[in-house]
GROMACS .gro file of C-alpha atoms in nm:
model
  430
    1MET     CA    1  -0.016   0.004   0.002
    2THR     CA    2   0.156   0.329  -0.107
    3ALA     CA    3   0.128   0.660   0.075
    4SER     CA    4  -0.177   0.861   0.019
    5THR     CA    5  -0.194   1.212  -0.090
    6LEU     CA    6  -0.458   1.481  -0.038
    7ILE     CA    7  -0.461   1.773  -0.278
    8LYS     CA    8  -0.668   2.043  -0.118
    9GLY     CA    9  -0.841   2.298  -0.330
   10ALA     CA   10  -0.726   2.236  -0.682
   11THR     CA   11  -0.874   2.374  -0.969
   12LEU     CA   12  -0.937   2.134  -1.251
   13PRO     CA   13  -0.910   2.200  -1.642
   14ASP     CA   14  -1.285   2.293  -1.664
   15GLY     CA   15  -1.246   2.557  -1.388
   16THR     CA   16  -1.410   2.354  -1.111
   17THR     CA   17  -1.233   2.361  -0.777
   18THR     CA   18  -1.199   2.034  -0.565
   19ASP     CA   19  -1.009   1.826  -0.311
   20VAL     CA   20  -0.853   1.509  -0.465
   21LEU     CA   21  -0.751   1.218  -0.264
   22VAL     CA   22  -0.506   0.973  -0.411
   23GLN     CA   23  -0.465   0.633  -0.260
   24ASP     CA   24  -0.287   0.322  -0.404
   25GLY     CA   25  -0.193   0.479  -0.725
   26VAL     CA   26  -0.547   0.601  -0.830
   27ILE     CA   27  -0.795   0.891  -0.747
   28ALA     CA   28  -1.000   0.762  -0.462
   29GLU     CA   29  -1.226   1.052  -0.386
   30LEU     CA   30  -1.307   1.402  -0.526
   31GLY     CA   31  -1.492   1.683  -0.371
   32ALA     CA   32  -1.478   1.816   0.005
   33VAL     CA   33  -1.256   1.520   0.130
   34LYS     CA   34  -1.270   1.467   0.500
   35ALA     CA   35  -1.037   1.192   0.519
   36THR     CA   36  -0.663   1.240   0.642
   37ALA     CA   37  -0.375   1.145   0.425
   38ASP     CA   38  -0.007   1.082   0.467
   39ARG     CA   39   0.073   1.386   0.265
   40THR     CA   40  -0.136   1.716   0.206
   41ILE     CA   41  -0.067   1.954  -0.095
   42ASP     CA   42  -0.213   2.309  -0.039
   43ALA     CA   43  -0.345   2.363  -0.414
   44ASP     CA   44  -0.536   2.700  -0.368
   45GLY     CA   45  -0.483   2.882  -0.677
   46LEU     CA   46  -0.320   2.596  -0.867
   47ARG     CA   47  -0.437   2.394  -1.170
   48LEU     CA   48  -0.440   2.024  -1.158
   49LEU     CA   49  -0.398   1.845  -1.504
   50PRO     CA   50  -0.362   1.496  -1.612
   51GLY     CA   51   0.000   1.419  -1.635
   52LEU     CA   52   0.178   1.564  -1.943
   53VAL     CA   53   0.278   1.337  -2.238
   54ASP     CA   54   0.551   1.425  -2.459
   55LEU     CA   55   0.548   1.243  -2.805
   56HIS     CA   56   0.896   1.358  -2.913
   57THR     CA   57   1.203   1.321  -2.654
   58HIS     CA   58   1.571   1.250  -2.725
   59LEU     CA   59   1.721   1.072  -2.428
   60ARG     CA   60   2.062   0.995  -2.607
   61GLU     CA   61   2.100   0.662  -2.421
   62PRO     CA   62   2.246   0.442  -2.534
   63GLY     CA   63   2.559   0.602  -2.704
   64ARG     CA   64   2.558   0.973  -2.608
   65GLU     CA   65   2.542   0.952  -2.233
   66ASP     CA   66   2.768   1.265  -2.237
   67ALA     CA   67   2.455   1.465  -2.350
   68GLU     CA   68   2.179   1.286  -2.159
   69THR     CA   69   2.087   0.942  -2.005
   70VAL     CA   70   1.747   0.806  -1.959
   71LEU     CA   71   1.767   0.881  -1.585
   72THR     CA   72   1.866   1.252  -1.628
   73GLY     CA   73   1.607   1.317  -1.919
   74SER     CA   74   1.347   1.140  -1.699
   75ARG     CA   75   1.430   1.393  -1.413
   76ALA     CA   76   1.395   1.676  -1.657
   77ALA     CA   77   1.071   1.545  -1.774
   78ALA     CA   78   0.946   1.500  -1.415
   79VAL     CA   79   1.038   1.867  -1.329
   80GLY     CA   80   0.850   1.963  -1.644
   81GLY     CA   81   0.530   1.798  -1.525
   82PHE     CA   82   0.557   1.511  -1.755
   83THR     CA   83   0.434   1.152  -1.661
   84ALA     CA   84   0.522   0.993  -1.994
   85VAL     CA   85   0.769   1.048  -2.267
   86LEU     CA   86   0.828   0.888  -2.594
   87ALA     CA   87   1.211   0.826  -2.658
   88MET     CA   88   1.329   0.863  -3.019
   89ALA     CA   89   1.517   0.592  -3.196
   90ASN     CA   90   1.828   0.763  -3.303
   91THR     CA   91   2.049   0.639  -3.053
   92SER     CA   92   2.371   0.447  -3.098
   93PRO     CA   93   2.281   0.165  -3.160
   94VAL     CA   94   1.959   0.283  -3.321
   95THR     CA   95   1.638   0.138  -3.176
   96ASP     CA   96   1.554  -0.069  -3.475
   97THR     CA   97   1.534  -0.409  -3.289
   98ALA     CA   98   1.299  -0.567  -3.018
   99GLU     CA   99   1.614  -0.598  -2.806
  100ALA     CA  100   1.712  -0.245  -2.833
  101ALA     CA  101   1.364  -0.128  -2.758
  102GLU     CA  102   1.339  -0.323  -2.455
  103ARG     CA  103   1.685  -0.187  -2.324
  104VAL     CA  104   1.542   0.173  -2.352
  105TYR     CA  105   1.195   0.060  -2.183
  106ASP     CA  106   1.384  -0.121  -1.893
  107LEU     CA  107   1.614   0.190  -1.822
  108GLY     CA  108   1.307   0.387  -1.802
  109ARG     CA  109   1.154   0.162  -1.539
  110ALA     CA  110   1.473   0.162  -1.355
  111ALA     CA  111   1.475   0.541  -1.333
  112GLY     CA  112   1.107   0.525  -1.222
  113LEU     CA  113   1.022   0.911  -1.258
  114VAL     CA  114   0.836   0.892  -1.595
  115ASP     CA  115   0.702   0.611  -1.817
  116VAL     CA  116   0.946   0.603  -2.077
  117GLN     CA  117   0.799   0.446  -2.404
  118PRO     CA  118   1.062   0.382  -2.679
  119VAL     CA  119   0.998   0.481  -3.030
  120GLY     CA  120   1.116   0.222  -3.295
  121ALA     CA  121   1.288   0.318  -3.602
  122VAL     CA  122   1.116   0.275  -3.944
  123THR     CA  123   1.426   0.173  -4.114
  124LYS     CA  124   1.725  -0.014  -4.006
  125GLY     CA  125   2.005   0.205  -3.901
  126LEU     CA  126   1.770   0.503  -4.000
  127ALA     CA  127   1.916   0.459  -4.362
  128GLY     CA  128   1.580   0.490  -4.515
  129GLU     CA  129   1.619   0.167  -4.718
  130GLU     CA  130   1.505  -0.154  -4.538
  131LEU     CA  131   1.238  -0.166  -4.269
  132ALA     CA  132   1.319  -0.223  -3.933
  133GLU     CA  133   1.197  -0.496  -3.702
  134LEU     CA  134   0.830  -0.309  -3.678
  135GLY     CA  135   0.642  -0.628  -3.589
  136LEU     CA  136   0.915  -0.773  -3.328
  137MET     CA  137   0.919  -0.428  -3.149
  138ALA     CA  138   0.543  -0.394  -3.146
  139ARG     CA  139   0.512  -0.773  -2.981
  140SER     CA  140   0.812  -0.708  -2.738
  141ARG     CA  141   0.762  -0.610  -2.378
  142ALA     CA  142   0.807  -0.242  -2.483
  143LYS     CA  143   0.495  -0.270  -2.678
  144VAL     CA  144   0.627  -0.020  -2.935
  145ARG     CA  145   0.346   0.160  -3.132
  146VAL     CA  146   0.517   0.486  -3.272
  147PHE     CA  147   0.793   0.449  -3.533
  148SER     CA  148   1.019   0.723  -3.654
  149ASP     CA  149   1.342   0.790  -3.824
  150ASP     CA  150   1.344   1.118  -3.668
  151GLY     CA  151   1.649   1.335  -3.752
  152LYS     CA  152   1.614   1.175  -4.092
  153CYS     CA  153   1.318   1.172  -4.338
  154VAL     CA  154   1.182   0.850  -4.457
  155HIS     CA  155   1.224   1.002  -4.813
  156ASP     CA  156   1.162   0.695  -5.043
  157PRO     CA  157   0.788   0.685  -5.096
  158ARG     CA  158   0.790   0.305  -5.173
  159VAL     CA  159   0.953   0.270  -4.813
  160MET     CA  160   0.707   0.490  -4.651
  161ARG     CA  161   0.414   0.318  -4.811
  162ARG     CA  162   0.539  -0.023  -4.682
  163ALA     CA  163   0.580   0.120  -4.324
  164LEU     CA  164   0.242   0.247  -4.335
  165GLU     CA  165   0.094  -0.073  -4.440
  166TYR     CA  166   0.317  -0.271  -4.193
  167VAL     CA  167   0.195  -0.069  -3.879
  168LYS     CA  168  -0.160  -0.068  -3.972
  169ALA     CA  169  -0.194  -0.438  -3.885
  170PHE     CA  170  -0.127  -0.376  -3.494
  171GLY     CA  171  -0.260  -0.007  -3.470
  172GLY     CA  172   0.083   0.148  -3.499
  173VAL     CA  173   0.172   0.507  -3.651
  174VAL     CA  174   0.466   0.655  -3.829
  175SER     CA  175   0.588   0.987  -3.710
  176GLN     CA  176   0.769   1.144  -3.999
  177HIS     CA  177   1.049   1.415  -3.981
  178SER     CA  178   0.917   1.591  -4.289
  179GLN     CA  179   1.207   1.698  -4.482
  180ASP     CA  180   1.285   1.628  -4.856
  181PRO     CA  181   1.660   1.592  -4.853
  182SER     CA  182   1.698   1.704  -5.211
  183LEU     CA  183   1.527   2.027  -5.143
  184ALA     CA  184   1.701   2.085  -4.808
  185GLY     CA  185   2.051   2.018  -4.917
  186PRO     CA  186   2.345   1.862  -4.702
  187THR     CA  187   2.465   2.188  -4.567
  188ALA     CA  188   2.145   2.362  -4.502
  189CYS     CA  189   2.120   2.484  -4.132
  190CYS     CA  190   1.835   2.749  -4.125
  191HIS     CA  191   1.553   2.867  -4.290
  192GLU     CA  192   1.590   2.981  -4.650
  193GLY     CA  193   1.500   3.352  -4.688
  194GLU     CA  194   1.624   3.711  -4.699
  195LEU     CA  195   1.799   3.682  -4.371
  196SER     CA  196   1.967   3.355  -4.438
  197GLY     CA  197   2.116   3.544  -4.741
  198GLN     CA  198   2.234   3.832  -4.548
  199LEU     CA  199   2.402   3.612  -4.275
  200GLY     CA  200   2.570   3.395  -4.555
  201LEU     CA  201   2.410   3.077  -4.405
  202PRO     CA  202   2.298   2.806  -4.629
  203GLY     CA  203   1.919   2.757  -4.570
  204TRP     CA  204   1.630   2.528  -4.679
  205PRO     CA  205   1.275   2.641  -4.786
  206GLY     CA  206   0.963   2.567  -4.616
  207VAL     CA  207   0.858   2.361  -4.919
  208ALA     CA  208   1.122   2.090  -4.825
  209GLU     CA  209   0.884   2.016  -4.532
  210GLU     CA  210   0.550   2.065  -4.705
  211VAL     CA  211   0.598   1.845  -5.011
  212ILE     CA  212   0.665   1.550  -4.764
  213VAL     CA  213   0.365   1.620  -4.540
  214ALA     CA  214   0.158   1.626  -4.877
  215ARG     CA  215   0.293   1.297  -4.996
  216ASP     CA  216   0.255   1.135  -4.658
  217VAL     CA  217  -0.094   1.227  -4.598
  218MET     CA  218  -0.183   1.085  -4.962
  219LEU     CA  219  -0.013   0.772  -4.864
  220ALA     CA  220  -0.201   0.747  -4.551
  221ARG     CA  221  -0.515   0.782  -4.740
  222HIS     CA  222  -0.410   0.521  -4.991
  223THR     CA  223  -0.303   0.268  -4.725
  224GLY     CA  224  -0.582   0.353  -4.463
  225SER     CA  225  -0.305   0.382  -4.210
  226ARG     CA  226  -0.213   0.652  -3.978
  227VAL     CA  227   0.070   0.914  -4.012
  228HIS     CA  228   0.185   1.172  -3.768
  229VAL     CA  229   0.363   1.476  -3.864
  230ALA     CA  230   0.635   1.557  -3.621
  231HIS     CA  231   0.743   1.921  -3.537
  232VAL     CA  232   0.520   2.105  -3.797
  233SER     CA  233   0.701   2.432  -3.861
  234THR     CA  234   0.550   2.617  -4.155
  235ALA     CA  235   0.210   2.757  -4.248
  236GLY     CA  236   0.207   2.552  -4.576
  237SER     CA  237   0.226   2.226  -4.374
  238VAL     CA  238  -0.063   2.362  -4.154
  239GLU     CA  239  -0.278   2.410  -4.459
  240VAL     CA  240  -0.190   2.054  -4.590
  241VAL     CA  241  -0.269   1.899  -4.240
  242ARG     CA  242  -0.599   2.084  -4.234
  243TRP     CA  243  -0.706   1.971  -4.577
  244ALA     CA  244  -0.620   1.626  -4.498
  245LYS     CA  245  -0.828   1.616  -4.183
  246ALA     CA  246  -1.127   1.770  -4.389
  247GLN     CA  247  -1.080   1.464  -4.620
  248GLY     CA  248  -1.107   1.221  -4.320
  249ILE     CA  249  -0.754   1.110  -4.369
  250ALA     CA  250  -0.595   0.963  -4.035
  251VAL     CA  251  -0.332   1.210  -3.985
  252THR     CA  252  -0.213   1.399  -3.671
  253ALA     CA  253   0.055   1.671  -3.604
  254GLU     CA  254   0.245   1.803  -3.336
  255VAL     CA  255   0.435   2.155  -3.272
  256THR     CA  256   0.717   2.225  -3.043
  257PRO     CA  257   0.736   2.515  -2.791
  258HIS     CA  258   0.993   2.688  -2.973
  259HIS     CA  259   0.842   2.711  -3.314
  260LEU     CA  260   0.544   2.870  -3.136
  261LEU     CA  261   0.747   3.157  -3.008
  262LEU     CA  262   1.107   3.180  -3.137
  263THR     CA  263   1.174   3.322  -3.471
  264THR     CA  264   1.433   3.323  -3.724
  265ASP     CA  265   1.558   3.660  -3.637
  266LEU     CA  266   1.741   3.519  -3.350
  267LEU     CA  267   2.004   3.392  -3.588
  268THR     CA  268   2.147   3.717  -3.631
  269GLY     CA  269   2.385   3.655  -3.333
  270TYR     CA  270   2.503   3.333  -3.489
  271ASP     CA  271   2.419   3.175  -3.173
  272PRO     CA  272   2.436   2.784  -3.211
  273THR     CA  273   2.180   2.744  -2.941
  274PHE     CA  274   1.921   2.850  -3.177
  275LYS     CA  275   2.008   2.593  -3.440
  276VAL     CA  276   1.734   2.340  -3.479
  277ASN     CA  277   1.583   2.115  -3.730
  278PRO     CA  278   1.338   2.199  -3.876
  279PRO     CA  279   1.466   2.531  -3.842
  280LEU     CA  280   1.324   2.855  -3.666
  281ARG     CA  281   1.079   3.020  -3.905
  282PRO     CA  282   0.945   3.391  -3.973
  283ASP     CA  283   0.666   3.549  -3.791
  284GLU     CA  284   0.405   3.454  -4.030
  285ASP     CA  285   0.477   3.084  -3.976
  286VAL     CA  286   0.470   3.135  -3.598
  287ARG     CA  287   0.139   3.276  -3.613
  288ALA     CA  288  -0.017   3.021  -3.827
  289LEU     CA  289   0.119   2.748  -3.589
  290ARG     CA  290  -0.049   2.910  -3.297
  291GLU     CA  291  -0.375   2.935  -3.469
  292ALA     CA  292  -0.361   2.576  -3.578
  293LEU     CA  293  -0.296   2.453  -3.224
  294ALA     CA  294  -0.572   2.670  -3.101
  295ASP     CA  295  -0.834   2.548  -3.356
  296GLY     CA  296  -0.724   2.170  -3.328
  297THR     CA  297  -0.546   2.140  -3.664
  298ILE     CA  298  -0.235   2.079  -3.483
  299ASP     CA  299  -0.326   1.801  -3.203
  300ALA     CA  300  -0.039   1.823  -2.975
  301VAL     CA  301   0.261   2.003  -2.820
  302ALA     CA  302   0.577   1.791  -2.829
  303THR     CA  303   0.909   1.938  -2.699
  304ASP     CA  304   1.165   1.758  -2.951
  305HIS     CA  305   1.392   1.775  -2.637
  306ALA     CA  306   1.744   1.756  -2.808
  307PRO     CA  307   2.025   1.767  -2.540
  308HIS     CA  308   2.370   1.812  -2.664
  309ALA     CA  309   2.718   1.804  -2.500
  310ARG     CA  310   2.904   2.139  -2.516
  311HIS     CA  311   3.158   2.019  -2.751
  312ASP     CA  312   2.877   1.938  -3.010
  313LYS     CA  313   2.719   2.270  -2.966
  314GLU     CA  314   2.998   2.511  -2.938
  315HIS     CA  315   3.102   2.546  -3.301
  316ALA     CA  316   3.057   2.807  -3.602
  317PHE     CA  317   2.675   2.793  -3.647
  318VAL     CA  318   2.701   2.603  -3.966
  319ASP     CA  319   2.900   2.329  -3.790
  320ALA     CA  320   2.709   2.294  -3.466
  321ALA     CA  321   2.466   2.020  -3.382
  322PHE     CA  322   2.094   2.070  -3.441
  323GLY     CA  323   1.866   2.082  -3.128
  324MET     CA  324   1.776   2.266  -2.811
  325LEU     CA  325   1.622   2.164  -2.474
  326GLY     CA  326   1.239   2.152  -2.404
  327LEU     CA  327   1.120   1.926  -2.120
  328GLU     CA  328   1.156   2.160  -1.828
  329THR     CA  329   1.012   2.473  -2.007
  330ALA     CA  330   0.741   2.333  -2.224
  331LEU     CA  331   0.433   2.414  -1.994
  332PRO     CA  332   0.574   2.762  -1.916
  333VAL     CA  333   0.609   2.840  -2.295
  334ILE     CA  334   0.270   2.717  -2.372
  335THR     CA  335   0.123   2.923  -2.067
  336THR     CA  336   0.306   3.235  -2.186
  337VAL     CA  337   0.234   3.193  -2.582
  338MET     CA  338  -0.114   3.025  -2.580
  339VAL     CA  339  -0.288   3.082  -2.253
  340GLU     CA  340  -0.204   3.450  -2.180
  341ASN     CA  341  -0.291   3.522  -2.513
  342GLY     CA  342  -0.627   3.383  -2.483
  343LEU     CA  343  -0.564   3.113  -2.767
  344LEU     CA  344  -0.594   2.824  -2.534
  345ASP     CA  345  -0.786   2.763  -2.194
  346TRP     CA  346  -0.658   2.518  -1.938
  347ALA     CA  347  -0.890   2.246  -2.083
  348GLY     CA  348  -0.708   2.308  -2.412
  349VAL     CA  349  -0.368   2.274  -2.215
  350ALA     CA  350  -0.473   1.932  -2.098
  351ARG     CA  351  -0.591   1.839  -2.444
  352THR     CA  352  -0.280   1.922  -2.624
  353MET     CA  353  -0.016   1.839  -2.380
  354SER     CA  354  -0.184   1.531  -2.222
  355VAL     CA  355  -0.483   1.382  -2.366
  356ASN     CA  356  -0.415   1.397  -2.751
  357PRO     CA  357  -0.053   1.280  -2.706
  358ALA     CA  358  -0.146   0.991  -2.492
  359ARG     CA  359  -0.410   0.892  -2.758
  360ILE     CA  360  -0.175   0.921  -3.051
  361ALA     CA  361   0.092   0.720  -2.860
  362GLY     CA  362  -0.156   0.447  -2.759
  363LEU     CA  363  -0.093   0.542  -2.385
  364ASP     CA  364  -0.454   0.652  -2.316
  365ASP     CA  365  -0.543   0.366  -2.097
  366VAL     CA  366  -0.324   0.504  -1.816
  367HIS     CA  367  -0.212   0.853  -1.928
  368GLY     CA  368  -0.416   1.162  -2.055
  369ARG     CA  369  -0.716   1.033  -1.843
  370PRO     CA  370  -0.971   1.267  -1.691
  371VAL     CA  371  -0.917   1.373  -1.325
  372ALA     CA  372  -1.201   1.142  -1.198
  373VAL     CA  373  -1.254   0.875  -0.936
  374GLY     CA  374  -1.091   0.546  -1.024
  375GLU     CA  375  -0.871   0.701  -1.277
  376PRO     CA  376  -0.477   0.632  -1.263
  377ALA     CA  377  -0.319   0.926  -1.056
  378ASN     CA  378  -0.088   1.056  -1.305
  379LEU     CA  379  -0.120   1.412  -1.247
  380THR     CA  380   0.060   1.757  -1.264
  381LEU     CA  381  -0.014   2.071  -1.049
  382VAL     CA  382   0.072   2.386  -1.209
  383ASP     CA  383   0.081   2.746  -1.069
  384PRO     CA  384  -0.061   2.942  -1.357
  385ALA     CA  385   0.049   3.280  -1.228
  386ALA     CA  386   0.398   3.209  -1.137
  387LYS     CA  387   0.679   3.418  -1.327
  388VAL     CA  388   0.991   3.234  -1.383
  389VAL     CA  389   1.326   3.351  -1.518
  390VAL     CA  390   1.496   3.054  -1.686
  391ASP     CA  391   1.839   2.981  -1.585
  392ARG     CA  392   2.003   2.703  -1.780
  393ALA     CA  393   2.259   2.632  -1.479
  394ALA     CA  394   1.966   2.527  -1.283
  395SER     CA  395   1.845   2.249  -1.540
  396VAL     CA  396   1.837   1.898  -1.429
  397SER     CA  397   1.947   1.790  -1.786
  398LEU     CA  398   2.288   1.710  -1.829
  399SER     CA  399   2.314   1.947  -2.118
  400ARG     CA  400   2.293   2.336  -2.124
  401ASN     CA  401   2.185   2.409  -2.488
  402ASN     CA  402   1.863   2.595  -2.351
  403PRO     CA  403   1.713   2.858  -2.581
  404TRP     CA  404   1.515   2.989  -2.301
  405HIS     CA  405   1.785   3.112  -2.063
  406ASP     CA  406   1.712   3.462  -1.919
  407ARG     CA  407   1.360   3.458  -2.053
  408LYS     CA  408   1.081   3.543  -1.824
  409LEU     CA  409   0.793   3.309  -1.877
  410THR     CA  410   0.466   3.234  -1.708
  411GLY     CA  411   0.372   2.923  -1.533
  412ARG     CA  412   0.541   2.671  -1.289
  413VAL     CA  413   0.504   2.309  -1.222
  414VAL     CA  414   0.468   2.290  -0.852
  415ALA     CA  415   0.422   1.896  -0.839
  416THR     CA  416   0.408   1.588  -1.060
  417LEU     CA  417   0.274   1.242  -0.945
  418LEU     CA  418   0.330   0.905  -1.133
  419ARG     CA  419   0.075   0.654  -1.020
  420GLY     CA  420   0.012   0.837  -0.722
  421THR     CA  421   0.383   0.862  -0.602
  422PRO     CA  422   0.510   1.234  -0.606
  423THR     CA  423   0.814   1.263  -0.841
  424VAL     CA  424   0.820   1.643  -0.796
  425LEU     CA  425   0.712   1.846  -0.499
  426GLU     CA  426   0.751   2.232  -0.464
  427GLY     CA  427   0.896   2.246  -0.788
  428ALA     CA  428   1.185   2.031  -0.714
  429LEU     CA  429   1.238   1.654  -0.761
  430ALA     CA  430   1.093   1.464  -0.467
   0.00000   0.00000   0.00000
């Protein structure tokens, strides 16, 4: 029997205020709870959400434990309010076998801070040529349901079609890094536009993303399978996804916090912290992404948390590694960009950061559940009014490539509970 927790006076996503008693890993009682508990959390003025779920996390283990490990990444996720994360396959070795998937799964269970669900590679070695062990990974202890060559596009349409046909058999989904390599070019490092020309940086155009999104939604319609568009970054991609959904095509999409706020003008200082793939885009794309998340065209927020060791980032911009941190700051960024601007209410935050990601990932039996009696106590408690100045030195991630350093954001995760056990209390690891 686990210790019980009483959360007093929390405000739920729908605006109602209640006490929540958690016992033995589930929500045992709602309302004016009279029972005593082993632990009491004063939640006056705080929002209680279903635990956040991240569809897109890079934990780097195995292979790059100097940048992040499953344990340190799990700590960052818990501090960020997450109770489940999907660990991308571009590790070393690549997660392209059942054995490799189970290794990541077991490392996550050993860490015990969030549910770490491995993402399987679509192709062997992320080479884009031969399908990986999709069926074996799906039948493994890890029960892989999401497959992605993230970091690389499955650019061959025949391979993508075969992957979609294969995963359909067990209800899987292919998450595509949409980027036509023939349009992006091998040295491209930022958005192609007037600014990239002024800076002398090789860029790739938004259409490199958009043509793959368009191709893949048509392949999804042809196969009757599911495709998920990872880290949508352009207005054109939004329009393709909106059209596809109107046609009844089984497509879902995610957007990152950094693509909702940061813009390409940040590149003027050549700071490699802001080098990310897909690249930061102009204001007009950012506005389209915000509107699409608000109206449901984009289903989910996903961090694309991409930690790097200092020696991989501290280079000339064109030579630095792609990627930035995101787990610890995702909720404050969404609060600042979407809630404070009236684009999402807290029910919308719960939908885009918990309910929809859990459904897409096939984790909705235990995550993204309503705050109701009998449901698993995977919960996140948020102070919606707190002002936070981000300090990269305070991160629990191993890496420091934090694009939010010194920015003032709104919203702070106060507590995170995984199956009723606090992983974070008073904003710090429990």
